Amino acid sequence: MTTPNISLSIAIDVMGSDMGPGEVVAGVEMALKEGWVQDKVILVGDEPTIKEEIAEQGLSEHPQIEIFHASQVIGMHEKPIQSLKSKKDASLVRAVELVKNGTCGAAVSCGNTGSLMACSTLKLRPIDGVSKPALASVWPSMGNKFVVLDVGANPQARPENLLHYAILGNQYAKDALGIENPRVGLLSIGTEEGKGTDLTNQAHLLLKGVAKQINYVGLIEGFQIFNNEVDVVVTDGFTGNVILKTCESLWKMMKNLITEEVKKSPIRIAGALMMKGGLKSAKDRLDPKKYGGAPLLGLKGTVLKAHGSSNRIAFANAIRIAVTAVEHDIGSHTVSAIATANETLADELTATGDIEPSI
C-alpha cells in the first residue's frame, strides 16, 4: 500500500488522444464505474471541451472529478524539447506537474511519446542511481503475464541501462503483477555466451553480477518470451519498440484473418458459434486493450503512457495500471532495489576488474 504522503488522485491528459477527448473521458467513466480510482480524477486540458465531454458521459456532478485548465496541446509530431519550450501550458506538461507538486500520485497520457518522456524526466528526475528511465509493457503469455522493457523510451542503451531495466522490471513484476520471484531474461539472438552484440554481452556480465538480488535466468531468444519461461524481458528501447508494434500488428492480422476465414462458409460460421465461449476467452486473454498503458519506470513519480490510439477500454485499463503502481508504492521500493544493485555491481567490478564501471 502507499505511504501516507503519496496522493491517490490521478491526473489525466484529456487532450493527447488520437481518438479525441471524448474517448479519454469515456475511459475515465469506465474506470470510475469499475471502482478503480480511490480518490480524485483531475482532467487536464481545455476546460470548455472537458465540460462538454463530461456532460456527455453524465459525469458533470461526479464527486471524484475535477478540471484543471490547460490552454495548449502538444501534437504527435512535434519535437520533444522544442514543444516543451513553446507550450509550457500544454495538457501533457500540466498533468506531469500535478505529480511533481504532490497533488496527484500518477499522470496518464496518450500524447506525444517523446514529449511525455522528456517532460517527465526533466520535471520528476530519475531515481538516484538510475541513468535512464524505461517504458515497461505487460504482455500475456502461456499461463502468465510478463513485463517487457524498454519498449521505446530510449532507442540507444548502454550495458548499465539494461542492468537498471532489469531491476526496474523485477520490482514492477513483484509489485504490480504479484510475482514473488520474477524470472529475468536478457533478449538476444541465442542463449550461448558471446553470441549477441557488444551491448548484450556486457549487460549479461553485469546481470550475472547481481544474480543474488534478482532471479536472472540468462540470455533468452524471441521464441521463449511467450512460453512462460520468463517474467521480465530486458532489451533496449529500439528492439523493444519494434517487438511491441510487431506483436500489435500480428494480433490485428490474426483477428481479421480468422474472421475472414470463418465467414467463407455456413459450416465454419456454425462451428464458430459453437466455439464462441472459447474464442471469447482467448480474445480476452490476448487483447492488448487489457494492458492499456506502459509505466515510465525509474523516475521520482509515476507517469503512464497510453497508446495514442487507445479506445475507452484501453484507457480505462491504463488508469487501472497507474492506480496499481501508486497503491503499491513501486517508486520507493525501486529506490532501495537500485541502490543495492549499484552497490553490488561496484563491489563486483572492484573485485574482478572485468568491466570498467560507468554508473
Tab-separated table of C-alpha atoms in Angstrom:
chain	number	residue	atom	x	y	z
A	1	MET	CA	0.000	0.000	0.000
A	2	THR	CA	1.007	3.615	-0.417
A	3	THR	CA	2.951	5.620	2.094
A	4	PRO	CA	0.864	8.361	3.778
A	5	ASN	CA	2.359	11.251	1.778
A	6	ILE	CA	1.523	9.844	-1.676
A	7	SER	CA	-1.696	11.073	-3.264
A	8	LEU	CA	-4.096	8.521	-4.726
A	9	SER	CA	-5.503	11.088	-7.158
A	10	ILE	CA	-4.784	10.578	-10.870
A	11	ALA	CA	-4.056	13.339	-13.421
A	12	ILE	CA	-5.457	12.662	-16.892
A	13	ASP	CA	-4.197	14.396	-20.043
A	14	VAL	CA	-7.540	14.641	-21.841
A	15	MET	CA	-6.215	16.305	-24.987
A	16	GLY	CA	-3.478	13.904	-26.122
A	17	SER	CA	-5.502	11.105	-27.706
A	18	ASP	CA	-5.677	10.370	-31.439
A	19	MET	CA	-9.336	9.450	-30.865
A	20	GLY	CA	-10.227	12.768	-29.246
A	21	PRO	CA	-11.110	13.960	-25.730
A	22	GLY	CA	-14.447	12.131	-25.765
A	23	GLU	CA	-12.827	8.697	-25.840
A	24	VAL	CA	-10.496	9.609	-22.961
A	25	VAL	CA	-13.405	10.846	-20.818
A	26	ALA	CA	-15.354	7.691	-21.690
A	27	GLY	CA	-12.381	5.694	-20.403
A	28	VAL	CA	-12.419	7.724	-17.194
A	29	GLU	CA	-16.120	6.953	-16.810
A	30	MET	CA	-15.390	3.232	-17.149
A	31	ALA	CA	-12.574	3.355	-14.596
A	32	LEU	CA	-14.790	5.178	-12.094
A	33	LYS	CA	-17.648	2.759	-12.692
A	34	GLU	CA	-15.313	-0.184	-12.019
A	35	GLY	CA	-14.150	1.460	-8.792
A	36	TRP	CA	-10.504	1.523	-9.846
A	37	VAL	CA	-9.849	5.099	-8.654
A	38	GLN	CA	-9.880	5.632	-4.892
A	39	ASP	CA	-9.539	9.431	-4.843
A	40	LYS	CA	-9.856	12.261	-7.370
A	41	VAL	CA	-9.533	12.173	-11.152
A	42	ILE	CA	-8.177	15.505	-12.331
A	43	LEU	CA	-8.951	16.069	-16.008
A	44	VAL	CA	-6.309	18.303	-17.588
A	45	GLY	CA	-6.966	20.231	-20.790
A	46	ASP	CA	-9.254	22.787	-22.391
A	47	GLU	CA	-11.952	23.417	-19.766
A	48	PRO	CA	-14.917	24.101	-22.108
A	49	THR	CA	-14.129	20.943	-24.072
A	50	ILE	CA	-13.823	18.850	-20.923
A	51	LYS	CA	-17.094	20.195	-19.509
A	52	GLU	CA	-18.858	19.274	-22.729
A	53	GLU	CA	-17.431	15.748	-22.694
A	54	ILE	CA	-18.145	15.003	-19.032
A	55	ALA	CA	-21.713	16.210	-19.547
A	56	GLU	CA	-21.987	13.745	-22.441
A	57	GLN	CA	-20.869	10.944	-20.110
A	58	GLY	CA	-23.120	12.057	-17.258
A	59	LEU	CA	-20.152	12.983	-15.053
A	60	SER	CA	-20.773	16.717	-14.547
A	61	GLU	CA	-21.666	16.294	-10.873
A	62	HIS	CA	-19.403	13.358	-10.132
A	63	PRO	CA	-17.714	13.941	-6.746
A	64	GLN	CA	-14.378	12.435	-7.839
A	65	ILE	CA	-13.892	14.613	-10.927
A	66	GLU	CA	-12.052	17.927	-11.040
A	67	ILE	CA	-10.928	20.002	-14.030
A	68	PHE	CA	-7.521	21.653	-14.421
A	69	HIS	CA	-7.493	24.048	-17.369
A	70	ALA	CA	-4.557	23.899	-19.792
A	71	SER	CA	-4.676	26.085	-22.891
A	72	GLN	CA	-2.264	24.227	-25.177
A	73	VAL	CA	-1.851	20.786	-26.748
A	74	ILE	CA	1.378	19.151	-27.947
A	75	GLY	CA	0.856	17.486	-31.321
A	76	MET	CA	2.002	13.953	-32.045
A	77	HIS	CA	4.711	15.023	-34.499
A	78	GLU	CA	6.212	17.935	-32.569
A	79	LYS	CA	9.819	17.675	-31.425
A	80	PRO	CA	10.048	16.954	-27.684
A	81	ILE	CA	12.341	19.697	-26.357
A	82	GLN	CA	11.025	22.346	-28.725
A	83	SER	CA	7.421	21.523	-27.802
A	84	LEU	CA	8.160	21.768	-24.084
A	85	LYS	CA	9.775	25.182	-24.535
A	86	SER	CA	6.993	26.624	-26.689
A	87	LYS	CA	3.999	25.026	-24.952
A	88	LYS	CA	4.505	25.307	-21.219
A	89	ASP	CA	0.743	25.304	-20.635
A	90	ALA	CA	0.201	22.079	-22.557
A	91	SER	CA	-2.124	19.493	-21.002
A	92	LEU	CA	0.649	16.892	-21.016
A	93	VAL	CA	3.000	19.221	-19.130
A	94	ARG	CA	0.410	20.290	-16.559
A	95	ALA	CA	-0.562	16.674	-15.853
A	96	VAL	CA	3.067	15.780	-15.046
A	97	GLU	CA	3.399	18.912	-12.891
A	98	LEU	CA	0.436	17.744	-10.784
A	99	VAL	CA	2.528	14.670	-9.950
A	100	LYS	CA	5.617	16.769	-9.265
A	101	ASN	CA	3.853	19.023	-6.753
A	102	GLY	CA	2.195	16.085	-4.995
A	103	THR	CA	-1.390	16.875	-5.992
A	104	CYS	CA	-1.612	13.557	-7.849
A	105	GLY	CA	0.128	10.244	-7.412
A	106	ALA	CA	0.272	9.489	-11.135
A	107	ALA	CA	-0.341	11.008	-14.567
A	108	VAL	CA	-1.780	9.205	-17.590
A	109	SER	CA	-1.408	10.478	-21.160
A	110	CYS	CA	-1.970	9.256	-24.723
A	111	GLY	CA	0.102	12.154	-26.019
A	112	ASN	CA	3.377	12.585	-27.876
A	113	THR	CA	5.687	9.885	-26.505
A	114	GLY	CA	8.916	11.845	-26.879
A	115	SER	CA	7.462	14.952	-25.239
A	116	LEU	CA	5.969	12.933	-22.384
A	117	MET	CA	9.281	11.154	-21.769
A	118	ALA	CA	11.266	14.387	-21.878
A	119	CYS	CA	8.790	16.281	-19.701
A	120	SER	CA	8.599	13.512	-17.115
A	121	THR	CA	12.363	13.098	-16.950
A	122	LEU	CA	13.039	16.838	-16.656
A	123	LYS	CA	10.336	17.574	-14.096
A	124	LEU	CA	10.335	14.437	-11.971
A	125	ARG	CA	14.002	13.463	-12.399
A	126	PRO	CA	15.347	9.907	-12.381
A	127	ILE	CA	15.691	7.955	-9.153
A	128	ASP	CA	19.200	8.280	-7.700
A	129	GLY	CA	21.389	5.697	-9.372
A	130	VAL	CA	19.192	5.258	-12.465
A	131	SER	CA	20.870	6.517	-15.618
A	132	LYS	CA	17.764	6.411	-17.844
A	133	PRO	CA	14.093	5.596	-17.204
A	134	ALA	CA	12.367	2.855	-19.196
A	135	LEU	CA	8.909	2.216	-20.598
A	136	ALA	CA	7.545	-1.104	-19.372
A	137	SER	CA	4.747	-3.021	-21.046
A	138	VAL	CA	2.825	-6.027	-19.699
A	139	TRP	CA	2.088	-8.791	-22.195
A	140	PRO	CA	0.126	-12.061	-21.986
A	141	SER	CA	1.861	-15.423	-22.234
A	142	MET	CA	1.017	-19.099	-21.796
A	143	GLY	CA	-0.177	-19.234	-18.202
A	144	ASN	CA	1.212	-15.912	-17.046
A	145	LYS	CA	1.808	-12.237	-17.779
A	146	PHE	CA	5.273	-10.797	-18.238
A	147	VAL	CA	6.955	-7.394	-18.364
A	148	VAL	CA	8.994	-6.134	-21.337
A	149	LEU	CA	11.253	-3.106	-21.038
A	150	ASP	CA	12.377	-0.842	-22.555
A	151	VAL	CA	9.655	-0.551	-25.229
A	152	GLY	CA	10.590	2.856	-26.557
A	153	ALA	CA	11.828	5.401	-24.025
A	154	ASN	CA	15.486	5.112	-25.078
A	155	PRO	CA	16.342	3.699	-28.525
A	156	GLN	CA	20.028	3.636	-27.632
A	157	ALA	CA	21.247	1.998	-24.438
A	158	ARG	CA	24.430	1.185	-22.563
A	159	PRO	CA	25.066	-2.018	-20.590
A	160	GLU	CA	24.305	-0.326	-17.261
A	161	ASN	CA	20.961	0.888	-18.664
A	162	LEU	CA	19.946	-2.728	-19.296
A	163	LEU	CA	21.038	-3.630	-15.769
A	164	HIS	CA	18.772	-0.913	-14.399
A	165	TYR	CA	15.909	-2.029	-16.645
A	166	ALA	CA	16.243	-5.499	-15.144
A	167	ILE	CA	15.997	-4.119	-11.598
A	168	LEU	CA	13.075	-1.858	-12.533
A	169	GLY	CA	11.228	-4.660	-14.306
A	170	ASN	CA	11.900	-7.085	-11.489
A	171	GLN	CA	10.385	-4.710	-8.921
A	172	TYR	CA	7.419	-3.896	-11.152
A	173	ALA	CA	6.684	-7.601	-11.688
A	174	LYS	CA	6.736	-8.110	-7.931
A	175	ASP	CA	4.543	-5.153	-7.021
A	176	ALA	CA	2.155	-4.842	-9.967
A	177	LEU	CA	1.864	-8.479	-11.059
A	178	GLY	CA	2.328	-10.143	-7.676
A	179	ILE	CA	5.149	-12.428	-8.849
A	180	GLU	CA	7.207	-13.358	-5.796
A	181	ASN	CA	10.488	-14.209	-7.524
A	182	PRO	CA	10.347	-12.978	-11.150
A	183	ARG	CA	12.483	-14.748	-13.730
A	184	VAL	CA	14.520	-12.100	-15.570
A	185	GLY	CA	15.898	-12.734	-19.049
A	186	LEU	CA	18.042	-10.642	-21.402
A	187	LEU	CA	16.834	-10.760	-25.014
A	188	SER	CA	19.450	-11.845	-27.538
A	189	ILE	CA	19.828	-13.924	-30.720
A	190	GLY	CA	20.998	-17.012	-28.877
A	191	THR	CA	21.456	-18.384	-25.384
A	192	GLU	CA	25.171	-19.109	-25.842
A	193	GLU	CA	27.584	-16.707	-24.178
A	194	GLY	CA	29.193	-14.280	-26.615
A	195	LYS	CA	26.644	-14.765	-29.408
A	196	GLY	CA	24.930	-11.390	-29.032
A	197	THR	CA	26.040	-7.817	-29.629
A	198	ASP	CA	28.609	-5.999	-27.512
A	199	LEU	CA	25.689	-4.408	-25.669
A	200	THR	CA	24.019	-7.695	-24.735
A	201	ASN	CA	27.304	-9.416	-23.903
A	202	GLN	CA	28.396	-6.687	-21.495
A	203	ALA	CA	24.920	-6.355	-19.997
A	204	HIS	CA	24.884	-10.143	-19.492
A	205	LEU	CA	28.054	-9.902	-17.407
A	206	LEU	CA	26.574	-7.087	-15.330
A	207	LEU	CA	23.374	-9.021	-14.714
A	208	LYS	CA	25.277	-12.104	-13.616
A	209	GLY	CA	26.952	-9.853	-11.055
A	210	VAL	CA	23.611	-9.095	-9.367
A	211	ALA	CA	22.212	-12.625	-9.614
A	212	LYS	CA	21.889	-12.785	-5.803
A	213	GLN	CA	19.467	-9.846	-5.925
A	214	ILE	CA	17.346	-10.874	-8.892
A	215	ASN	CA	16.464	-14.252	-10.398
A	216	TYR	CA	18.469	-13.779	-13.583
A	217	VAL	CA	17.923	-16.766	-15.884
A	218	GLY	CA	20.367	-15.553	-18.533
A	219	LEU	CA	20.134	-14.877	-22.255
A	220	ILE	CA	16.843	-15.696	-23.962
A	221	GLU	CA	15.651	-15.797	-27.559
A	222	GLY	CA	12.486	-14.334	-29.042
A	223	PHE	CA	10.607	-17.640	-29.209
A	224	GLN	CA	10.965	-18.081	-25.439
A	225	ILE	CA	9.166	-14.949	-24.313
A	226	PHE	CA	5.621	-16.240	-24.875
A	227	ASN	CA	6.259	-19.730	-23.459
A	228	ASN	CA	6.105	-18.829	-19.756
A	229	GLU	CA	9.876	-19.109	-19.413
A	230	VAL	CA	10.431	-15.565	-18.118
A	231	ASP	CA	8.550	-12.884	-16.175
A	232	VAL	CA	10.739	-9.931	-17.179
A	233	VAL	CA	12.233	-9.435	-20.645
A	234	VAL	CA	15.048	-6.878	-20.820
A	235	THR	CA	16.094	-5.185	-24.058
A	236	ASP	CA	16.969	-1.776	-25.489
A	237	GLY	CA	14.222	0.650	-26.441
A	238	PHE	CA	14.735	0.274	-30.192
A	239	THR	CA	14.340	-3.505	-30.160
A	240	GLY	CA	11.547	-3.409	-27.584
A	241	ASN	CA	9.504	-0.901	-29.573
A	242	VAL	CA	9.871	-2.920	-32.775
A	243	ILE	CA	8.708	-6.082	-30.973
A	244	LEU	CA	5.776	-4.239	-29.363
A	245	LYS	CA	4.443	-2.826	-32.614
A	246	THR	CA	5.067	-6.068	-34.495
A	247	CYS	CA	3.044	-8.007	-31.924
A	248	GLU	CA	0.224	-5.456	-32.047
A	249	SER	CA	0.142	-5.735	-35.836
A	250	LEU	CA	0.194	-9.536	-35.677
A	251	TRP	CA	-2.725	-9.510	-33.227
A	252	LYS	CA	-4.817	-7.358	-35.571
A	253	MET	CA	-3.892	-9.503	-38.567
A	254	MET	CA	-4.842	-12.726	-36.761
A	255	LYS	CA	-8.238	-11.323	-35.723
A	256	ASN	CA	-9.008	-10.208	-39.274
A	257	LEU	CA	-7.718	-13.442	-40.787
A	258	ILE	CA	-9.827	-15.656	-38.502
A	259	THR	CA	-12.934	-13.546	-39.149
A	260	GLU	CA	-12.346	-13.675	-42.902
A	261	GLU	CA	-11.871	-17.452	-42.960
A	262	VAL	CA	-14.844	-18.166	-40.700
A	263	LYS	CA	-17.193	-16.191	-42.975
A	264	LYS	CA	-16.306	-18.277	-46.027
A	265	SER	CA	-18.894	-20.988	-45.373
A	266	PRO	CA	-22.024	-21.645	-43.275
A	267	ILE	CA	-20.347	-24.679	-41.711
A	268	ARG	CA	-17.467	-22.572	-40.451
A	269	ILE	CA	-19.895	-19.962	-39.121
A	270	ALA	CA	-21.803	-22.672	-37.262
A	271	GLY	CA	-18.556	-24.037	-35.853
A	272	ALA	CA	-17.510	-20.570	-34.723
A	273	LEU	CA	-20.843	-20.123	-32.953
A	274	MET	CA	-20.287	-23.413	-31.125
A	275	MET	CA	-16.810	-22.215	-30.114
A	276	LYS	CA	-17.990	-18.718	-29.193
A	277	GLY	CA	-17.189	-19.055	-25.497
A	278	GLY	CA	-13.692	-20.390	-26.099
A	279	LEU	CA	-12.919	-17.811	-28.757
A	280	LYS	CA	-14.096	-15.008	-26.481
A	281	SER	CA	-11.920	-16.297	-23.628
A	282	ALA	CA	-8.880	-16.456	-25.894
A	283	LYS	CA	-9.579	-12.949	-27.208
A	284	ASP	CA	-9.869	-11.599	-23.667
A	285	ARG	CA	-6.548	-13.164	-22.686
A	286	LEU	CA	-4.704	-11.810	-25.720
A	287	ASP	CA	-6.383	-8.436	-26.232
A	288	PRO	CA	-3.788	-5.614	-25.904
A	289	LYS	CA	-6.539	-3.296	-24.603
A	290	LYS	CA	-6.382	-5.132	-21.262
A	291	TYR	CA	-2.779	-3.963	-20.869
A	292	GLY	CA	-3.535	-0.427	-21.994
A	293	GLY	CA	-0.589	1.516	-20.650
A	294	ALA	CA	3.179	1.481	-20.240
A	295	PRO	CA	4.544	2.979	-16.995
A	296	LEU	CA	7.716	5.039	-17.226
A	297	LEU	CA	9.847	3.363	-14.573
A	298	GLY	CA	12.841	4.837	-12.806
A	299	LEU	CA	11.506	8.333	-12.060
A	300	LYS	CA	10.637	10.095	-8.809
A	301	GLY	CA	6.971	9.937	-9.685
A	302	THR	CA	4.552	7.762	-11.638
A	303	VAL	CA	3.736	8.512	-15.286
A	304	LEU	CA	1.911	6.124	-17.572
A	305	LYS	CA	1.979	6.322	-21.374
A	306	ALA	CA	-1.144	5.004	-23.073
A	307	HIS	CA	-1.154	4.271	-26.793
A	308	GLY	CA	-2.187	7.252	-28.920
A	309	SER	CA	-4.980	5.207	-30.478
A	310	SER	CA	-6.249	3.781	-27.179
A	311	ASN	CA	-10.009	3.358	-27.110
A	312	ARG	CA	-12.013	3.800	-23.909
A	313	ILE	CA	-11.377	0.245	-22.737
A	314	ALA	CA	-7.621	0.561	-23.185
A	315	PHE	CA	-7.564	3.962	-21.498
A	316	ALA	CA	-9.617	2.715	-18.544
A	317	ASN	CA	-7.107	-0.100	-18.108
A	318	ALA	CA	-4.261	2.423	-18.308
A	319	ILE	CA	-5.842	4.241	-15.366
A	320	ARG	CA	-6.128	0.928	-13.504
A	321	ILE	CA	-2.420	0.229	-14.047
A	322	ALA	CA	-1.480	3.728	-12.854
A	323	VAL	CA	-3.554	3.320	-9.690
A	324	THR	CA	-1.932	-0.070	-9.023
A	325	ALA	CA	1.546	1.461	-9.311
A	326	VAL	CA	0.661	4.203	-6.828
A	327	GLU	CA	-1.106	1.892	-4.379
A	328	HIS	CA	1.891	-0.447	-4.230
A	329	ASP	CA	4.329	2.463	-3.834
A	330	ILE	CA	6.544	0.993	-6.533
A	331	GLY	CA	8.757	4.079	-6.622
A	332	SER	CA	10.072	3.765	-3.065
A	333	HIS	CA	10.647	0.032	-3.469
A	334	THR	CA	12.641	0.705	-6.621
A	335	VAL	CA	14.900	3.246	-4.907
A	336	SER	CA	16.255	0.651	-2.489
A	337	ALA	CA	16.485	-2.035	-5.184
A	338	ILE	CA	18.550	0.201	-7.470
A	339	ALA	CA	20.846	1.273	-4.622
A	340	THR	CA	21.504	-2.350	-3.674
A	341	ALA	CA	22.217	-3.339	-7.290
A	342	ASN	CA	24.639	-0.463	-7.842
A	343	GLU	CA	26.489	-1.245	-4.609
A	344	THR	CA	26.725	-4.922	-5.531
A	345	LEU	CA	27.955	-4.088	-9.013
A	346	ALA	CA	30.561	-1.647	-7.733
A	347	ASP	CA	31.932	-4.276	-5.356
A	348	GLU	CA	31.924	-6.900	-8.112
A	349	LEU	CA	33.748	-4.660	-10.577
A	350	THR	CA	36.306	-3.655	-7.974
A	351	ALA	CA	36.974	-7.289	-7.147
A	352	THR	CA	37.181	-8.664	-10.704
A	353	GLY	CA	38.013	-5.698	-12.927
A	354	ASP	CA	36.051	-7.391	-15.732
A	355	ILE	CA	34.212	-4.270	-16.920
A	356	GLU	CA	35.031	-0.634	-16.498
A	357	PRO	CA	32.305	0.807	-14.245
A	358	SER	CA	30.321	3.673	-15.733
A	359	ILE	CA	27.492	4.050	-13.195
